[in-house]
PDB file of C-alpha atoms in Angstrom:
ATOM      1  CA  UNK A   1     134.618  97.141  79.937  1.00 81.00           C
ATOM      2  CA  UNK A   2     131.248  97.715  80.954  1.00 94.00           C
ATOM      3  CA  UNK A   3     128.102  96.755  79.253  1.00 97.00           C
ATOM      4  CA  UNK A   4     124.503  98.451  78.334  1.00 98.00           C
ATOM      5  CA  UNK A   5     122.200  95.555  78.511  1.00 97.00           C
ATOM      6  CA  UNK A   6     119.087  95.598  76.918  1.00 96.00           C
ATOM      7  CA  UNK A   7     116.624  93.751  79.201  1.00 94.00           C
ATOM      8  CA  UNK A   8     112.828  92.635  77.519  1.00 91.00           C
ATOM      9  CA  UNK A   9     110.213  92.583  79.606  1.00 90.00           C
ATOM     10  CA  UNK A  10     106.756  91.436  79.660  1.00 85.00           C
ATOM     11  CA  UNK A  11     104.024  91.954  77.331  1.00 83.00           C
ATOM     12  CA  UNK A  12     101.292  90.319  79.082  1.00 81.00           C
ATOM     13  CA  UNK A  13     100.602  88.492  82.549  1.00 78.00           C
ATOM     14  CA  UNK A  14     102.552  85.413  81.855  1.00 77.00           C
ATOM     15  CA  UNK A  15     104.778  83.967  84.219  1.00 83.00           C
ATOM     16  CA  UNK A  16     108.420  85.888  83.474  1.00 86.00           C
ATOM     17  CA  UNK A  17     110.055  82.213  83.625  1.00 81.00           C
ATOM     18  CA  UNK A  18     107.999  81.260  80.510  1.00 81.00           C
ATOM     19  CA  UNK A  19     108.984  84.103  78.275  1.00 84.00           C
ATOM     20  CA  UNK A  20     112.266  85.606  79.516  1.00 88.00           C
ATOM     21  CA  UNK A  21     115.904  83.748  79.779  1.00 88.00           C
ATOM     22  CA  UNK A  22     117.088  82.865  83.025  1.00 90.00           C
ATOM     23  CA  UNK A  23     120.230  85.431  82.452  1.00 90.00           C
ATOM     24  CA  UNK A  24     117.686  88.330  83.019  1.00 91.00           C
ATOM     25  CA  UNK A  25     117.945  87.509  86.562  1.00 92.00           C
ATOM     26  CA  UNK A  26     121.729  87.972  87.123  1.00 94.00           C
ATOM     27  CA  UNK A  27     121.974  91.220  85.134  1.00 95.00           C
ATOM     28  CA  UNK A  28     118.864  92.799  87.171  1.00 94.00           C
ATOM     29  CA  UNK A  29     120.432  91.997  90.563  1.00 94.00           C
ATOM     30  CA  UNK A  30     124.130  92.858  89.818  1.00 95.00           C
ATOM     31  CA  UNK A  31     123.416  95.933  87.530  1.00 97.00           C
ATOM     32  CA  UNK A  32     123.040  99.194  89.843  1.00 98.00           C
ATOM     33  CA  UNK A  33     122.254 101.697  86.956  1.00 98.00           C
ATOM     34  CA  UNK A  34     119.001 101.287  84.672  1.00 98.00           C
ATOM     35  CA  UNK A  35     117.426 103.628  82.373  1.00 98.00           C
ATOM     36  CA  UNK A  36     113.838 102.966  82.017  1.00 96.00           C
ATOM     37  CA  UNK A  37     110.709 104.597  80.869  1.00 93.00           C
ATOM     38  CA  UNK A  38     108.923 104.849  84.093  1.00 93.00           C
ATOM     39  CA  UNK A  39     110.392 104.326  87.348  1.00 96.00           C
ATOM     40  CA  UNK A  40     107.430 102.710  88.657  1.00 96.00           C
ATOM     41  CA  UNK A  41     106.968  99.758  86.671  1.00 93.00           C
ATOM     42  CA  UNK A  42     110.449  99.247  86.154  1.00 95.00           C
ATOM     43  CA  UNK A  43     110.699  98.824  89.880  1.00 95.00           C
ATOM     44  CA  UNK A  44     107.560  96.455  89.821  1.00 93.00           C
ATOM     45  CA  UNK A  45     108.909  94.613  86.902  1.00 92.00           C
ATOM     46  CA  UNK A  46     112.307  94.127  89.098  1.00 93.00           C
ATOM     47  CA  UNK A  47     110.413  92.949  92.277  1.00 94.00           C
ATOM     48  CA  UNK A  48     108.830  90.532  90.116  1.00 91.00           C
ATOM     49  CA  UNK A  49     111.660  88.969  88.853  1.00 91.00           C
ATOM     50  CA  UNK A  50     113.614  88.784  92.162  1.00 92.00           C
ATOM     51  CA  UNK A  51     111.981  90.049  95.480  1.00 93.00           C
ATOM     52  CA  UNK A  52     115.225  90.319  97.060  1.00 94.00           C
ATOM     53  CA  UNK A  53     116.385  93.302  95.016  1.00 94.00           C
ATOM     54  CA  UNK A  54     116.787  96.200  97.067  1.00 94.00           C
ATOM     55  CA  UNK A  55     115.664  98.895  94.790  1.00 95.00           C
ATOM     56  CA  UNK A  56     116.816 101.787  97.217  1.00 95.00           C
ATOM     57  CA  UNK A  57     120.522 101.050  96.377  1.00 96.00           C
ATOM     58  CA  UNK A  58     119.594 101.388  92.508  1.00 97.00           C
ATOM     59  CA  UNK A  59     119.910 104.322  90.268  1.00 98.00           C
ATOM     60  CA  UNK A  60     117.500 105.408  87.656  1.00 98.00           C
ATOM     61  CA  UNK A  61     117.606 107.498  84.692  1.00 98.00           C
ATOM     62  CA  UNK A  62     114.090 108.340  83.122  1.00 96.00           C
ATOM     63  CA  UNK A  63     113.725 108.007  79.518  1.00 95.00           C
ATOM     64  CA  UNK A  64     110.657 108.893  77.724  1.00 88.00           C
ATOM     65  CA  UNK A  65     109.579 111.403  74.841  1.00 84.00           C
ATOM     66  CA  UNK A  66     110.301 114.533  76.962  1.00 90.00           C
ATOM     67  CA  UNK A  67     114.081 113.641  77.720  1.00 93.00           C
ATOM     68  CA  UNK A  68     116.500 115.886  76.155  1.00 90.00           C
ATOM     69  CA  UNK A  69     119.627 114.981  73.858  1.00 88.00           C
ATOM     70  CA  UNK A  70     122.130 116.511  76.987  1.00 89.00           C
ATOM     71  CA  UNK A  71     120.174 114.467  79.433  1.00 93.00           C
ATOM     72  CA  UNK A  72     120.808 111.162  77.410  1.00 92.00           C
ATOM     73  CA  UNK A  73     124.145 111.359  77.094  1.00 90.00           C
ATOM     74  CA  UNK A  74     124.372 112.147  81.081  1.00 95.00           C
ATOM     75  CA  UNK A  75     122.436 109.012  81.474  1.00 97.00           C
ATOM     76  CA  UNK A  76     125.558 106.788  79.994  1.00 97.00           C
ATOM     77  CA  UNK A  77     127.976 108.225  82.565  1.00 97.00           C
ATOM     78  CA  UNK A  78     128.031 105.365  84.717  1.00 98.00           C
ATOM     79  CA  UNK A  79     129.137 102.922  81.644  1.00 98.00           C
ATOM     80  CA  UNK A  80     131.682 105.425  81.088  1.00 97.00           C
ATOM     81  CA  UNK A  81     133.134 105.010  84.202  1.00 97.00           C
ATOM     82  CA  UNK A  82     133.053 100.948  83.803  1.00 97.00           C
ATOM     83  CA  UNK A  83     129.631 100.336  85.691  1.00 98.00           C
ATOM     84  CA  UNK A  84     127.258  97.864  83.711  1.00 98.00           C
ATOM     85  CA  UNK A  85     124.231  99.536  83.036  1.00 98.00           C
ATOM     86  CA  UNK A  86     120.757  98.138  81.359  1.00 98.00           C
ATOM     87  CA  UNK A  87     117.606  99.388  79.466  1.00 97.00           C
ATOM     88  CA  UNK A  88     114.324  98.580  80.807  1.00 94.00           C
ATOM     89  CA  UNK A  89     111.022  99.041  78.332  1.00 89.00           C
ATOM     90  CA  UNK A  90     107.494  99.147  79.322  1.00 88.00           C
ATOM     91  CA  UNK A  91     107.123  95.930  77.185  1.00 87.00           C
ATOM     92  CA  UNK A  92     108.802  94.154  74.988  1.00 86.00           C
ATOM     93  CA  UNK A  93     112.243  94.958  73.395  1.00 88.00           C
ATOM     94  CA  UNK A  94     114.638  98.271  74.295  1.00 90.00           C
ATOM     95  CA  UNK A  95     115.063  99.855  71.327  1.00 86.00           C
ATOM     96  CA  UNK A  96     112.684  98.507  69.009  1.00 86.00           C
ATOM     97  CA  UNK A  97     109.655 100.957  68.712  1.00 81.00           C
ATOM     98  CA  UNK A  98     110.941 102.437  71.846  1.00 81.00           C
ATOM     99  CA  UNK A  99     112.591 105.521  73.149  1.00 82.00           C
ATOM    100  CA  UNK A 100     115.998 103.376  73.954  1.00 88.00           C
ATOM    101  CA  UNK A 101     117.119 103.246  70.341  1.00 90.00           C
ATOM    102  CA  UNK A 102     119.003 106.695  71.122  1.00 92.00           C
ATOM    103  CA  UNK A 103     120.508 105.107  74.195  1.00 95.00           C
ATOM    104  CA  UNK A 104     122.057 102.490  71.930  1.00 95.00           C
ATOM    105  CA  UNK A 105     123.097 104.637  69.086  1.00 95.00           C
ATOM    106  CA  UNK A 106     124.713 106.650  71.780  1.00 95.00           C
ATOM    107  CA  UNK A 107     126.492 103.914  73.598  1.00 96.00           C
ATOM    108  CA  UNK A 108     127.984 102.682  70.041  1.00 96.00           C
ATOM    109  CA  UNK A 109     129.197 106.048  69.368  1.00 96.00           C
ATOM    110  CA  UNK A 110     131.065 106.090  72.821  1.00 95.00           C
ATOM    111  CA  UNK A 111     132.286 102.582  72.464  1.00 96.00           C
ATOM    112  CA  UNK A 112     130.232 100.955  75.277  1.00 97.00           C
ATOM    113  CA  UNK A 113     129.637  97.351  74.837  1.00 98.00           C
ATOM    114  CA  UNK A 114     125.529  96.673  74.019  1.00 98.00           C
ATOM    115  CA  UNK A 115     124.636  93.208  74.608  1.00 97.00           C
ATOM    116  CA  UNK A 116     120.892  92.507  73.482  1.00 95.00           C
ATOM    117  CA  UNK A 117     118.794  89.680  75.816  1.00 94.00           C
ATOM    118  CA  UNK A 118     116.416  87.849  73.970  1.00 88.00           C
ATOM    119  CA  UNK A 119     112.936  88.276  74.768  1.00 85.00           C
ATOM    120  CA  UNK A 120     109.288  88.951  73.684  1.00 84.00           C
ATOM    121  CA  UNK A 121     108.785  90.996  70.794  1.00 86.00           C
ATOM    122  CA  UNK A 122     105.013  91.748  69.975  1.00 87.00           C
ATOM    123  CA  UNK A 123     106.487  92.899  66.454  1.00 89.00           C
ATOM    124  CA  UNK A 124     107.882  89.551  65.650  1.00 90.00           C
ATOM    125  CA  UNK A 125     105.283  87.479  67.717  1.00 89.00           C
ATOM    126  CA  UNK A 126     102.397  89.126  65.039  1.00 90.00           C
ATOM    127  CA  UNK A 127     104.432  88.306  62.168  1.00 92.00           C
ATOM    128  CA  UNK A 128     104.640  84.619  63.396  1.00 92.00           C
ATOM    129  CA  UNK A 129     101.025  84.686  63.867  1.00 91.00           C
ATOM    130  CA  UNK A 130     100.067  86.152  60.853  1.00 93.00           C
ATOM    131  CA  UNK A 131     100.849  83.591  58.284  1.00 93.00           C
ATOM    132  CA  UNK A 132     102.047  86.621  56.047  1.00 92.00           C
ATOM    133  CA  UNK A 133     105.373  86.413  54.243  1.00 93.00           C
ATOM    134  CA  UNK A 134     107.950  86.477  56.876  1.00 93.00           C
ATOM    135  CA  UNK A 135     110.821  86.560  54.516  1.00 94.00           C
ATOM    136  CA  UNK A 136     109.815  90.154  53.309  1.00 95.00           C
ATOM    137  CA  UNK A 137     108.334  92.518  55.621  1.00 94.00           C
ATOM    138  CA  UNK A 138     108.862  96.001  57.018  1.00 93.00           C
ATOM    139  CA  UNK A 139     108.314  97.613  60.423  1.00 92.00           C
ATOM    140  CA  UNK A 140     106.741 100.585  59.986  1.00 91.00           C
ATOM    141  CA  UNK A 141     106.099 101.813  63.687  1.00 86.00           C
ATOM    142  CA  UNK A 142     103.387 104.088  64.447  1.00 88.00           C
ATOM    143  CA  UNK A 143     101.298 105.459  61.768  1.00 91.00           C
ATOM    144  CA  UNK A 144     100.334 109.353  61.742  1.00 91.00           C
ATOM    145  CA  UNK A 145      97.431 110.392  63.964  1.00 88.00           C
ATOM    146  CA  UNK A 146      95.568 112.736  61.653  1.00 90.00           C
ATOM    147  CA  UNK A 147      93.075 110.986  59.565  1.00 87.00           C
ATOM    148  CA  UNK A 148      93.647 112.291  56.371  1.00 91.00           C
ATOM    149  CA  UNK A 149      97.186 111.269  56.889  1.00 93.00           C
ATOM    150  CA  UNK A 150      96.578 107.869  58.495  1.00 91.00           C
ATOM    151  CA  UNK A 151      94.496 107.163  55.219  1.00 91.00           C
ATOM    152  CA  UNK A 152      97.123 108.362  52.963  1.00 94.00           C
ATOM    153  CA  UNK A 153      99.915 106.384  54.663  1.00 93.00           C
ATOM    154  CA  UNK A 154      97.472 102.901  54.777  1.00 92.00           C
ATOM    155  CA  UNK A 155      96.963 103.512  51.211  1.00 93.00           C
ATOM    156  CA  UNK A 156     100.814 103.503  50.574  1.00 94.00           C
ATOM    157  CA  UNK A 157     101.487 100.665  52.640  1.00 94.00           C
ATOM    158  CA  UNK A 158      98.826  98.502  50.517  1.00 93.00           C
ATOM    159  CA  UNK A 159     100.450  99.182  47.369  1.00 94.00           C
ATOM    160  CA  UNK A 160     103.532  98.284  48.767  1.00 93.00           C
ATOM    161  CA  UNK A 161     102.220  94.880  50.157  1.00 94.00           C
ATOM    162  CA  UNK A 162     100.950  94.269  46.645  1.00 95.00           C
ATOM    163  CA  UNK A 163     103.532  95.264  44.561  1.00 95.00           C
ATOM    164  CA  UNK A 164     106.301  94.058  46.419  1.00 95.00           C
ATOM    165  CA  UNK A 165     104.801  90.841  48.382  1.00 94.00           C
ATOM    166  CA  UNK A 166     105.839  92.674  51.630  1.00 94.00           C
ATOM    167  CA  UNK A 167     104.311  92.205  54.890  1.00 95.00           C
ATOM    168  CA  UNK A 168     103.613  95.581  56.596  1.00 94.00           C
ATOM    169  CA  UNK A 169     103.701  95.515  59.959  1.00 92.00           C
ATOM    170  CA  UNK A 170     102.628  98.534  62.505  1.00 89.00           C
ATOM    171  CA  UNK A 171     101.982  99.258  66.160  1.00 86.00           C
ATOM    172  CA  UNK A 172      99.004 101.304  67.444  1.00 84.00           C
ATOM    173  CA  UNK A 173      97.965 102.503  70.881  1.00 81.00           C
ATOM    174  CA  UNK A 174      94.884 100.876  72.125  1.00 79.00           C
ATOM    175  CA  UNK A 175      92.857 104.119  72.102  1.00 77.00           C
ATOM    176  CA  UNK A 176      93.239 104.918  68.387  1.00 79.00           C
ATOM    177  CA  UNK A 177      92.511 101.528  67.222  1.00 77.00           C
ATOM    178  CA  UNK A 178      89.070 102.213  66.086  1.00 77.00           C
ATOM    179  CA  UNK A 179      90.314 105.250  64.313  1.00 76.00           C
ATOM    180  CA  UNK A 180      92.695 102.761  62.257  1.00 76.00           C
ATOM    181  CA  UNK A 181      90.502 100.401  61.450  1.00 74.00           C
ATOM    182  CA  UNK A 182      87.813 102.533  60.073  1.00 76.00           C
ATOM    183  CA  UNK A 183      90.417 104.135  57.760  1.00 74.00           C
TER     184      UNK A 183
END
């Protein structure tokens, strides 16, 4: 039975050997079909892992916010034909604050074996380093962009944090950090 491997990628310029398991190498070198956010970045990451990978023999399906549902369903055709596939994200773990979640949902629906590979997650690393409650936490994804909705959401999250003694985790793009901090 074919598998859909969820392969984590680097969060920083660290040597990949320090943060990714060795199991990543055979997955990347033996798999011929990849679902990626950005083909150029994925190719560069794969060459970093193994310089001998023949990139030109591989098939890449690009998954981003513009990808339609019909396209996503077609991405999984190789796995339905018993070929292993891998999902690569831009940074961190596929399917976590990442468009790969929809591919994983469809793979389960189609009976394709899904195999997550352990690796770095900025969300868990932030929780670990925070000193906040790691027994009761919620990941809220990206917060609203519009300032009025952002302020309202932050107010709700603050209330939850106090009432439930619950750590509230969210992520933000670097260019919106100043707006977030001023809210």
